[in-house]
Amino acid sequence: MMSENENKTVITKHDLRKMGVRWCFMGVNAFNYETQEGPGYTYAVAPALRKIYPNDDDYEQAIANHLNYFNTTTAMANILMGATTAMEEKEGTKSLDAVQALKTSLMGPLAGIGDTLIWVLWPTIIGSISGYMAVKGNPLGAIIWFLCNVAFFFGKVWLTSLGYFSGTKLITSLGERISIFTESASIMGLTVVGALVASVVKVTTPITFKFGAVTMGLQTGILDKIMPALLPVLLTWVVYKLIGNKKWTMNRIILLLIVLAMVCSFFNILK
Amino acid sequence: MQLLQDLLIILLAAWMCIDQNGLVIVSYFPVIVGFITGLIMGDITTAMYIAGTFELMQLGVANLGGSSMPNYGLATIIGAFLAIRTGTGVKTGIAVGLPVGMLAIQLDVLIKIINQFIQRRMERLNHEHKWKAMLRQPWYGVGFFGLETGIPTAILVFLGPTAVKEILKWLPAWFTNGLTIAGGLLPVVGVAMLLHYMPTKKFFTFLVIGFVLTAYLKVPILGLALIGFACAYYYFNSEMKKADEKQEVKAAGATNDQGDDYDE
């Protein structure tokens, strides 16, 4: 192993894996409003810290340092805890201020990258595809997603080692490239969203007109001739505008749609 | 058999919340928990339909910075369970699942307030050098989050089916029909939310491409995703090339500047 060439290393690959697994499980499970992910982070790094600080007082100081406020995307924290552990292993208690500074300064940018990729883009793309399959009764998308998540778990554990060996240089140097990647993913995302508007938003009307002996359905006779999925497009546009309006919270919009559905059902405007 | 199903559903709900906070393997993604619910209940098609509806609503409602959001995963489990158990279909799933998912946010806030004591105790036990006990504390959080979704599910699993059947008997047809219509409208929430904070104005072209291919040409979703991927791949490569060139110019410029600096 690489790290064993140096003299003072006490952290093994096994320790890093263990730290990664502990964090992956605990994550925000001990979340509180004051220190947020602080307790979870402490829980994850504690066994490794015990090896670094055999002295009880040093260990207490190090634990207290990690019990401070901390919050970032959970997967990104894996890199960070690898990096802080490497620092503490090298310098002991002298590194504590630097460790705190590193955590505080990087948790924001890391959350920016992590939240966008992990919580927005990926669930959007796979969620659109699997959701679209699901409303047709097909679980294939869901199964693929599940398998991907299992693979991601191992990836996240690996990120701890990556953080330990290469520090945070990696993240800062990726900067601009990450934003290009994010934009490219947005292109794919928007293409899928365009398909969703046309396929999963279902608004049709049973209204019919009578011109003498001729009966014409509003839906098939007029709306579909103008543009397929015209009503879904209009509805999407209206809700899009409502979301931009601060007065309309998510729950209000959902409620409005339910009331709208009820009223239209009562007067037989939509089916 | 039914009791076993009940217990598995409650366990699934409890595990979902814990998993969502850490492992993110099952998480609160409606299609995944919906699929497992379908397996437990023995009707994957109905479960997937309800799960799909909630999944599409959830798009764009990301769980950022520890914020609390409607729990669509819980909505899916309860909705699919009741729909299949009572045999009343999608409208039940939406009518009961959605309000429960929205109410569960309140519990989420409550637990995050209660969890304060974990932090206090860990600080104290660290000070007292009782580290074994200190490392037990976060597990209380795990337990609480399990209860957050486990308790509402247990209540609905044991009392729900009878109540739902009784209530549905009393409801007029336009009301239940309205719920089915709502099921068709609601995915718009997620779609609009996505449009709201993706760079829609910058990449409007691709939104139109996706719409036209589906609405007019009826391209299946995987084919469409591949077209989207092709566009993204092209954009990525050309932008990366630009970024590299910029960097080279900068590097070249930097060495030239250095020469000037020495002259000054």
Coordinates of C-alpha atoms in Angstrom, one line a residue:
Chain A
M1 CA 0.0 0.0 0.0
M2 CA 1.2 3.5 -0.9
S3 CA 0.7 5.1 2.5
E4 CA 2.8 2.5 4.3
N5 CA 6.0 3.9 2.8
E6 CA 5.7 6.9 5.0
N7 CA 6.5 6.6 8.7
K8 CA 3.6 8.0 10.7
T9 CA 0.6 6.6 8.9
V10 CA -1.9 4.8 11.0
I11 CA -4.9 5.0 8.7
T12 CA -5.3 1.9 6.5
K13 CA -7.5 1.5 3.4
H14 CA -9.8 -0.6 5.7
D15 CA -10.3 2.4 8.0
L16 CA -11.2 4.6 5.1
R17 CA -13.7 2.1 3.8
K18 CA -15.2 1.8 7.2
M19 CA -15.4 5.5 7.5
G20 CA -17.1 5.7 4.2
V21 CA -19.7 3.1 5.0
R22 CA -20.4 4.6 8.4
W23 CA -21.1 8.0 6.8
C24 CA -23.1 6.5 3.9
F25 CA -25.4 4.9 6.5
M26 CA -25.6 7.7 9.1
G27 CA -25.6 10.7 6.8
V28 CA -28.3 13.1 7.8
N29 CA -30.0 10.5 10.1
A30 CA -28.9 12.5 13.2
F31 CA -29.8 15.8 11.5
N32 CA -30.7 18.6 13.9
Y33 CA -31.3 22.3 13.1
E34 CA -28.4 23.6 15.1
T35 CA -25.4 21.6 13.8
Q36 CA -27.2 19.8 11.0
E37 CA -24.8 17.0 9.8
G38 CA -22.3 17.5 12.6
P39 CA -23.2 14.5 14.7
G40 CA -23.3 12.2 11.6
Y41 CA -19.9 13.4 10.5
T42 CA -18.5 12.8 14.0
Y43 CA -20.0 9.3 14.1
A44 CA -18.3 8.5 10.8
V45 CA -14.8 9.7 11.5
A46 CA -14.6 8.7 15.2
P47 CA -13.0 5.3 14.9
A48 CA -10.3 6.6 12.6
L49 CA -9.7 9.6 14.9
R50 CA -9.3 7.3 17.8
K51 CA -6.3 5.7 16.0
I52 CA -4.8 9.1 15.2
Y53 CA -5.2 10.4 18.7
P54 CA -4.3 7.7 21.3
N55 CA -4.2 10.5 23.9
D56 CA -7.7 11.0 25.5
D57 CA -7.5 14.8 25.7
D58 CA -6.4 15.1 22.1
Y59 CA -9.2 12.9 21.0
E60 CA -11.8 14.9 23.0
Q61 CA -10.5 18.1 21.3
A62 CA -10.8 16.5 17.8
I63 CA -14.3 15.2 18.4
A64 CA -15.4 18.6 19.7
N65 CA -14.0 20.1 16.6
H66 CA -16.2 17.9 14.4
L67 CA -19.3 18.3 16.5
N68 CA -19.6 21.8 15.0
Y69 CA -22.0 22.9 12.3
F70 CA -21.6 21.1 9.1
N71 CA -23.8 20.6 6.0
T72 CA -23.2 19.5 2.5
T73 CA -24.4 17.0 0.0
T74 CA -23.8 13.6 1.7
A75 CA -21.8 12.0 -1.2
M76 CA -19.5 15.1 -1.3
A77 CA -18.8 14.8 2.4
N78 CA -17.1 11.5 1.7
I79 CA -14.3 13.3 -0.2
L80 CA -14.1 16.0 2.5
M81 CA -13.7 13.5 5.4
G82 CA -11.0 11.6 3.5
A83 CA -9.1 14.9 3.2
T84 CA -9.6 16.1 6.8
T85 CA -8.5 12.7 8.1
A86 CA -5.3 12.9 6.0
M87 CA -4.6 16.4 7.5
E88 CA -5.3 15.2 11.1
E89 CA -3.1 12.1 10.6
K90 CA -0.2 14.3 9.5
E91 CA -0.4 17.1 12.0
G92 CA -2.5 15.9 14.9
T93 CA -4.2 18.6 17.0
K94 CA -2.2 21.3 15.3
S95 CA -4.3 20.8 12.2
L96 CA -7.7 21.3 13.9
D97 CA -8.2 24.9 13.0
A98 CA -7.2 24.1 9.4
V99 CA -9.6 21.2 9.3
Q100 CA -12.5 23.4 10.5
A101 CA -11.6 26.1 8.0
L102 CA -11.4 23.5 5.2
K103 CA -14.8 22.1 6.1
T104 CA -16.4 25.5 6.4
S105 CA -15.0 26.8 3.2
L106 CA -15.7 23.8 1.0
M107 CA -19.1 22.6 2.2
G108 CA -20.8 25.4 0.2
P109 CA -19.1 24.8 -3.2
L110 CA -19.3 21.0 -2.7
A111 CA -23.0 21.3 -2.0
G112 CA -23.4 23.4 -5.1
I113 CA -21.9 20.7 -7.3
G114 CA -23.3 17.7 -5.4
D115 CA -26.9 19.0 -5.1
T116 CA -27.0 19.9 -8.8
L117 CA -25.7 16.6 -10.0
I118 CA -26.9 14.1 -7.4
W119 CA -30.3 15.6 -6.3
V120 CA -31.4 17.5 -9.4
L121 CA -30.0 16.3 -12.7
W122 CA -29.7 12.6 -12.1
P123 CA -33.1 12.1 -10.5
T124 CA -34.6 14.3 -13.2
I125 CA -33.3 12.2 -16.1
I126 CA -33.7 8.8 -14.6
G127 CA -36.9 9.8 -12.8
S128 CA -38.5 11.1 -16.0
I129 CA -37.6 7.9 -17.9
S130 CA -38.6 5.5 -15.1
G131 CA -41.7 7.6 -14.2
Y132 CA -42.9 7.6 -17.8
M133 CA -42.4 3.8 -17.9
A134 CA -44.2 3.4 -14.6
V135 CA -47.4 5.2 -15.5
K136 CA -47.7 2.6 -18.2
G137 CA -47.3 -0.1 -15.6
N138 CA -43.7 -1.0 -16.5
P139 CA -41.2 -1.4 -13.6
L140 CA -38.0 -1.7 -15.8
G141 CA -36.9 1.9 -15.2
A142 CA -37.3 1.5 -11.4
I143 CA -35.2 -1.7 -11.4
I144 CA -32.4 0.0 -13.4
W145 CA -32.5 3.0 -11.0
F146 CA -32.3 0.7 -8.0
L147 CA -29.2 -1.1 -9.5
C148 CA -27.6 2.2 -10.2
N149 CA -28.1 3.3 -6.6
V150 CA -26.3 0.1 -5.4
A151 CA -23.4 0.9 -7.7
F152 CA -23.4 4.6 -6.4
F153 CA -23.1 3.3 -2.9
F154 CA -19.7 1.7 -3.7
G155 CA -18.7 4.8 -5.5
K156 CA -19.4 7.0 -2.5
V157 CA -17.3 4.7 -0.2
W158 CA -14.5 4.9 -2.8
L159 CA -14.7 8.8 -2.7
T160 CA -13.5 8.7 0.9
S161 CA -10.2 7.2 -0.3
L162 CA -10.0 9.6 -3.1
G163 CA -10.3 12.5 -0.7
Y164 CA -7.7 11.0 1.5
F165 CA -5.1 10.4 -1.2
S166 CA -5.6 13.4 -3.5
G167 CA -7.1 15.9 -1.0
T168 CA -9.3 18.6 -2.4
K169 CA -7.1 19.7 -5.2
L170 CA -9.3 17.7 -7.5
I171 CA -12.5 19.6 -6.8
T172 CA -10.9 23.0 -7.2
S173 CA -9.2 22.1 -10.5
L174 CA -12.4 20.6 -11.9
G175 CA -14.3 23.9 -11.4
E176 CA -15.2 25.0 -15.0
R177 CA -15.4 21.5 -16.4
I178 CA -18.1 20.7 -13.8
S179 CA -20.2 23.5 -15.0
I180 CA -19.9 22.4 -18.6
F181 CA -20.9 18.9 -17.6
T182 CA -23.9 20.4 -15.7
E183 CA -25.0 22.3 -18.7
S184 CA -24.7 19.3 -21.0
A185 CA -26.8 17.3 -18.6
S186 CA -29.4 20.1 -18.5
I187 CA -29.7 19.7 -22.3
M188 CA -30.5 16.1 -22.0
G189 CA -32.8 16.9 -19.1
L190 CA -34.8 19.5 -21.0
T191 CA -35.2 17.2 -24.0
V192 CA -36.8 14.6 -21.7
V193 CA -38.9 17.3 -20.0
G194 CA -40.2 18.4 -23.4
A195 CA -41.4 14.8 -24.0
L196 CA -43.0 14.8 -20.5
V197 CA -45.1 17.8 -21.3
A198 CA -46.5 16.0 -24.3
S199 CA -47.0 12.6 -22.7
V200 CA -47.6 12.5 -18.9
V201 CA -49.6 15.7 -18.3
K202 CA -53.0 14.4 -19.3
V203 CA -55.7 17.0 -19.9
T204 CA -58.5 16.3 -22.4
T205 CA -62.1 17.6 -22.7
P206 CA -65.3 15.7 -23.6
I207 CA -67.1 18.9 -24.8
T208 CA -68.8 18.6 -28.1
F209 CA -70.5 21.2 -30.4
K210 CA -73.5 20.7 -32.6
F211 CA -73.7 22.5 -36.0
G212 CA -77.1 21.4 -37.3
A213 CA -76.7 17.7 -38.0
V214 CA -72.9 17.7 -37.5
T215 CA -71.4 17.0 -34.1
M216 CA -67.8 17.9 -33.5
G217 CA -65.7 17.2 -30.5
L218 CA -63.7 20.1 -29.1
Q219 CA -60.8 17.9 -28.4
T220 CA -60.4 15.9 -31.7
G221 CA -62.1 18.4 -34.0
I222 CA -60.4 21.6 -32.9
L223 CA -57.7 21.4 -30.2
D224 CA -55.8 18.4 -31.7
K225 CA -55.9 20.1 -35.2
I226 CA -54.1 23.2 -33.8
M227 CA -51.5 21.2 -31.9
P228 CA -51.3 17.8 -30.2
A229 CA -51.2 18.2 -26.4
L230 CA -52.3 21.8 -26.6
L231 CA -54.0 21.8 -23.2
P232 CA -51.1 20.2 -21.4
V233 CA -48.8 22.9 -22.9
L234 CA -51.1 25.6 -21.6
L235 CA -51.4 24.1 -18.2
T236 CA -47.6 23.7 -17.9
W237 CA -47.1 27.3 -18.9
V238 CA -49.7 28.5 -16.2
V239 CA -48.1 26.4 -13.4
Y240 CA -44.6 27.5 -14.5
K241 CA -45.7 31.1 -14.1
L242 CA -47.3 30.4 -10.7
I243 CA -44.1 28.8 -9.4
G244 CA -42.3 32.0 -10.3
N245 CA -44.8 33.9 -8.2
K246 CA -43.7 34.0 -4.5
K247 CA -47.3 33.9 -3.2
W248 CA -47.9 30.5 -4.6
T249 CA -46.3 27.8 -2.5
M250 CA -46.0 24.2 -3.8
N251 CA -48.8 23.0 -1.6
R252 CA -51.1 25.7 -2.8
I253 CA -50.5 24.9 -6.4
I254 CA -51.2 21.2 -5.7
L255 CA -54.4 22.2 -3.9
L256 CA -55.4 24.5 -6.8
L257 CA -55.0 21.6 -9.3
I258 CA -57.1 19.3 -7.2
V259 CA -59.9 21.8 -6.8
L260 CA -59.7 22.6 -10.6
A261 CA -60.0 18.8 -11.3
M262 CA -63.1 18.6 -9.0
V263 CA -64.8 21.6 -10.6
C264 CA -64.1 20.4 -14.1
S265 CA -65.3 17.0 -13.2
F266 CA -68.6 18.4 -11.8
F267 CA -69.3 20.5 -14.9
N268 CA -68.0 17.8 -17.2
I269 CA -65.4 20.1 -18.7
L270 CA -62.5 17.7 -18.5
K271 CA -62.3 14.0 -18.5
Chain B
M1 CA -50.7 -13.6 4.6
Q2 CA -52.3 -10.2 4.9
L3 CA -50.7 -9.6 8.2
L4 CA -47.3 -10.4 6.7
Q5 CA -47.9 -7.9 3.9
D6 CA -49.0 -5.3 6.5
L7 CA -45.8 -5.7 8.4
L8 CA -43.6 -5.7 5.3
I9 CA -45.2 -2.5 4.2
I10 CA -44.6 -0.8 7.6
L11 CA -41.0 -1.9 7.6
L12 CA -40.5 -0.7 4.0
A13 CA -41.9 2.7 5.0
A14 CA -39.6 3.0 8.1
W15 CA -36.6 1.8 6.2
M16 CA -37.3 4.3 3.3
C17 CA -36.9 7.3 5.6
I18 CA -33.6 6.0 7.1
D19 CA -32.3 5.0 3.7
Q20 CA -33.2 8.4 2.2
N21 CA -31.1 10.1 4.9
G22 CA -28.0 8.1 4.1
L23 CA -27.6 5.2 1.8
V24 CA -30.0 6.4 -0.9
I25 CA -30.5 3.0 -2.4
V26 CA -34.3 2.7 -2.0
S27 CA -34.7 6.3 -0.9
Y28 CA -38.0 8.1 -1.3
F29 CA -37.9 7.7 -5.1
P30 CA -41.6 6.8 -5.8
V31 CA -40.9 4.3 -8.6
I32 CA -38.4 2.3 -6.5
V33 CA -40.5 2.1 -3.4
G34 CA -43.6 1.7 -5.6
F35 CA -42.0 -1.3 -7.3
I36 CA -41.2 -2.9 -3.9
T37 CA -44.7 -2.2 -2.7
G38 CA -46.0 -3.8 -5.8
L39 CA -43.9 -6.9 -5.2
I40 CA -45.1 -7.2 -1.6
M41 CA -48.8 -6.7 -2.5
G42 CA -48.6 -8.8 -5.6
D43 CA -49.8 -6.2 -8.1
I44 CA -47.0 -4.4 -9.8
T45 CA -49.0 -2.7 -12.5
T46 CA -51.3 -0.8 -10.2
A47 CA -48.4 0.1 -7.9
M48 CA -46.3 1.3 -10.8
Y49 CA -49.1 3.5 -12.1
I50 CA -49.5 5.3 -8.8
A51 CA -45.7 5.4 -8.3
G52 CA -45.2 6.9 -11.7
T53 CA -47.7 9.7 -11.1
F54 CA -46.0 10.7 -7.8
E55 CA -42.6 10.3 -9.4
L56 CA -43.5 12.8 -12.1
M57 CA -44.9 15.2 -9.5
Q58 CA -41.7 14.9 -7.5
L59 CA -39.4 15.8 -10.5
G60 CA -37.7 19.1 -9.6
V61 CA -38.7 19.0 -6.0
A62 CA -35.3 18.2 -4.7
N63 CA -34.4 17.7 -1.1
L64 CA -31.8 20.4 -0.8
G65 CA -29.8 21.7 2.2
G66 CA -31.9 19.6 4.7
S67 CA -35.1 21.3 3.7
S68 CA -38.4 19.4 4.2
M69 CA -40.5 18.5 1.2
P70 CA -43.7 16.6 0.6
N71 CA -42.8 12.9 1.1
Y72 CA -43.9 11.4 -2.2
G73 CA -42.3 8.1 -1.3
L74 CA -44.6 7.8 1.6
A75 CA -47.5 8.9 -0.6
T76 CA -46.6 6.1 -3.0
I77 CA -46.4 3.3 -0.4
I78 CA -49.7 4.2 1.3
G79 CA -51.4 5.0 -2.0
A80 CA -50.4 1.8 -3.7
F81 CA -51.1 -0.3 -0.6
L82 CA -54.6 1.0 -0.2
A83 CA -55.4 1.0 -3.9
I84 CA -54.4 -2.7 -4.2
R85 CA -55.8 -3.9 -0.8
T86 CA -59.2 -2.3 -1.3
G87 CA -59.2 -2.9 -5.1
T88 CA -60.4 0.7 -5.7
G89 CA -57.6 1.7 -8.0
V90 CA -55.7 4.8 -8.7
K91 CA -58.1 7.4 -7.4
T92 CA -57.7 6.0 -3.8
G93 CA -54.0 6.0 -4.1
I94 CA -53.9 9.7 -5.0
A95 CA -56.7 10.8 -2.6
V96 CA -55.1 9.2 0.5
G97 CA -51.4 9.1 -0.4
L98 CA -51.0 12.7 -1.3
P99 CA -52.4 14.3 1.9
V100 CA -50.4 11.9 4.0
G101 CA -47.2 12.7 2.1
M102 CA -47.9 16.4 2.6
L103 CA -48.7 16.0 6.3
A104 CA -45.5 14.0 6.9
I105 CA -43.4 17.2 6.3
Q106 CA -44.7 18.4 9.7
L107 CA -43.3 15.3 11.4
D108 CA -40.0 15.8 9.6
V109 CA -39.6 19.2 11.1
L110 CA -40.6 18.0 14.5
I111 CA -38.0 15.2 14.4
K112 CA -35.2 17.6 13.3
I113 CA -36.1 19.8 16.3
I114 CA -36.2 16.8 18.7
N115 CA -32.8 15.6 17.4
Q116 CA -31.2 18.6 19.1
F117 CA -30.8 16.4 22.2
I118 CA -28.4 14.2 20.2
Q119 CA -26.1 17.1 19.7
R120 CA -26.3 18.2 23.4
R121 CA -25.7 14.6 24.7
M122 CA -22.8 14.0 22.3
E123 CA -21.1 17.2 23.5
R124 CA -21.6 16.2 27.1
L125 CA -20.4 12.6 26.7
N126 CA -17.4 13.7 24.7
H127 CA -16.5 16.0 27.6
E128 CA -16.9 13.1 30.1
H129 CA -14.8 10.9 27.9
K130 CA -17.6 8.4 27.5
W131 CA -17.1 7.8 23.8
K132 CA -18.9 4.4 23.5
A133 CA -22.1 6.0 24.8
M134 CA -21.4 9.1 22.6
L135 CA -21.3 7.0 19.4
R136 CA -24.6 5.4 20.4
Q137 CA -26.5 8.7 20.3
P138 CA -26.9 9.2 16.5
W139 CA -28.8 5.9 16.5
Y140 CA -31.7 7.6 18.3
G141 CA -31.9 9.8 15.2
V142 CA -32.1 6.7 13.0
G143 CA -34.9 5.4 15.2
F144 CA -36.9 8.6 15.1
F145 CA -36.6 9.0 11.3
G146 CA -37.8 5.4 11.0
L147 CA -40.8 6.3 13.1
E148 CA -41.5 9.4 11.1
T149 CA -42.8 7.3 8.2
G150 CA -43.4 4.0 10.1
I151 CA -46.1 5.4 12.4
P152 CA -48.3 7.1 9.8
T153 CA -48.0 4.0 7.6
A154 CA -49.0 1.7 10.5
I155 CA -52.1 3.7 11.3
L156 CA -53.2 3.7 7.7
V157 CA -52.3 0.0 7.1
F158 CA -54.5 -1.1 10.0
L159 CA -57.3 1.4 9.9
G160 CA -57.1 2.6 6.3
P161 CA -58.7 -0.1 4.1
T162 CA -62.0 -0.3 6.0
A163 CA -62.3 3.5 6.3
V164 CA -61.4 4.0 2.6
K165 CA -64.0 1.6 1.5
E166 CA -66.7 3.2 3.6
I167 CA -65.8 6.7 2.5
L168 CA -65.7 5.8 -1.2
K169 CA -69.3 4.4 -0.9
W170 CA -70.5 7.8 0.2
L171 CA -68.6 10.0 -2.3
P172 CA -70.5 11.1 -5.4
A173 CA -69.2 10.0 -8.8
W174 CA -68.1 13.4 -9.9
F175 CA -65.8 13.6 -6.8
T176 CA -64.0 10.3 -7.4
N177 CA -63.9 11.1 -11.1
G178 CA -62.3 14.4 -10.2
L179 CA -59.6 12.6 -8.3
T180 CA -58.8 10.6 -11.4
I181 CA -58.6 13.8 -13.4
A182 CA -56.3 15.3 -10.7
G183 CA -54.1 12.3 -11.2
G184 CA -53.7 13.3 -14.8
L185 CA -53.1 17.0 -14.0
L186 CA -50.7 16.6 -11.1
P187 CA -47.5 15.6 -12.9
V188 CA -47.5 19.1 -14.3
V189 CA -46.3 20.3 -10.9
G190 CA -43.0 18.5 -11.2
V191 CA -42.5 19.3 -14.9
A192 CA -43.1 23.0 -14.3
M193 CA -40.8 23.0 -11.3
L194 CA -38.0 21.5 -13.4
L195 CA -38.6 24.1 -16.1
H196 CA -38.4 26.7 -13.4
Y197 CA -34.9 26.1 -12.3
M198 CA -33.2 24.4 -15.2
P199 CA -31.6 26.8 -17.7
T200 CA -34.8 26.6 -19.8
K201 CA -34.4 30.0 -21.5
K202 CA -30.8 29.2 -22.6
F203 CA -31.7 25.8 -23.9
F204 CA -35.3 26.3 -25.0
T205 CA -34.4 24.6 -28.4
F206 CA -34.1 21.2 -26.7
L207 CA -37.3 21.5 -24.9
V208 CA -39.1 22.1 -28.2
I209 CA -37.2 19.2 -29.8
G210 CA -38.3 16.8 -27.0
F211 CA -41.9 18.0 -27.3
V212 CA -42.2 17.7 -31.1
L213 CA -40.5 14.3 -31.2
T214 CA -43.0 13.0 -28.7
A215 CA -46.2 14.9 -29.5
Y216 CA -46.0 14.6 -33.3
L217 CA -43.7 11.8 -34.0
K218 CA -44.4 9.5 -30.9
V219 CA -40.8 8.6 -30.4
P220 CA -40.5 6.2 -27.3
I221 CA -39.0 7.7 -24.2
L222 CA -35.7 5.8 -24.4
G223 CA -35.1 6.8 -28.0
L224 CA -35.8 10.3 -27.0
A225 CA -33.4 10.2 -24.1
L226 CA -30.8 9.0 -26.5
I227 CA -31.4 12.0 -28.8
G228 CA -31.1 14.2 -25.7
F229 CA -27.8 12.4 -24.8
A230 CA -26.5 12.9 -28.4
C231 CA -27.2 16.7 -28.1
A232 CA -25.6 16.9 -24.7
Y233 CA -22.6 14.9 -25.8
Y234 CA -22.0 17.2 -28.7
Y235 CA -22.4 20.3 -26.5
F236 CA -20.0 18.9 -23.9
N237 CA -17.3 18.1 -26.4
S238 CA -17.4 21.4 -28.2
E239 CA -17.5 23.4 -24.9
M240 CA -14.6 21.4 -23.5
K241 CA -12.5 22.1 -26.5
K242 CA -13.3 25.8 -26.2
A243 CA -12.3 25.7 -22.5
D244 CA -9.0 23.9 -23.4
E245 CA -8.2 26.5 -26.0
K246 CA -8.9 29.3 -23.6
Q247 CA -6.6 27.7 -21.1
E248 CA -3.8 27.3 -23.6
V249 CA -4.2 31.0 -24.7
K250 CA -4.1 32.0 -21.0
A251 CA -1.0 29.8 -20.4
A252 CA 0.7 31.2 -23.4
G253 CA -0.3 34.8 -22.4
A254 CA 1.0 34.2 -18.9
T255 CA 4.5 33.3 -20.1
N256 CA 4.7 36.3 -22.3
D257 CA 3.5 38.6 -19.5
Q258 CA 6.2 37.2 -17.3
G259 CA 8.8 38.5 -19.7
D260 CA 7.2 41.9 -19.6
D261 CA 7.2 41.9 -15.8
Y262 CA 10.9 41.4 -15.7
D263 CA 11.5 44.4 -18.0
E264 CA 9.6 46.7 -15.7

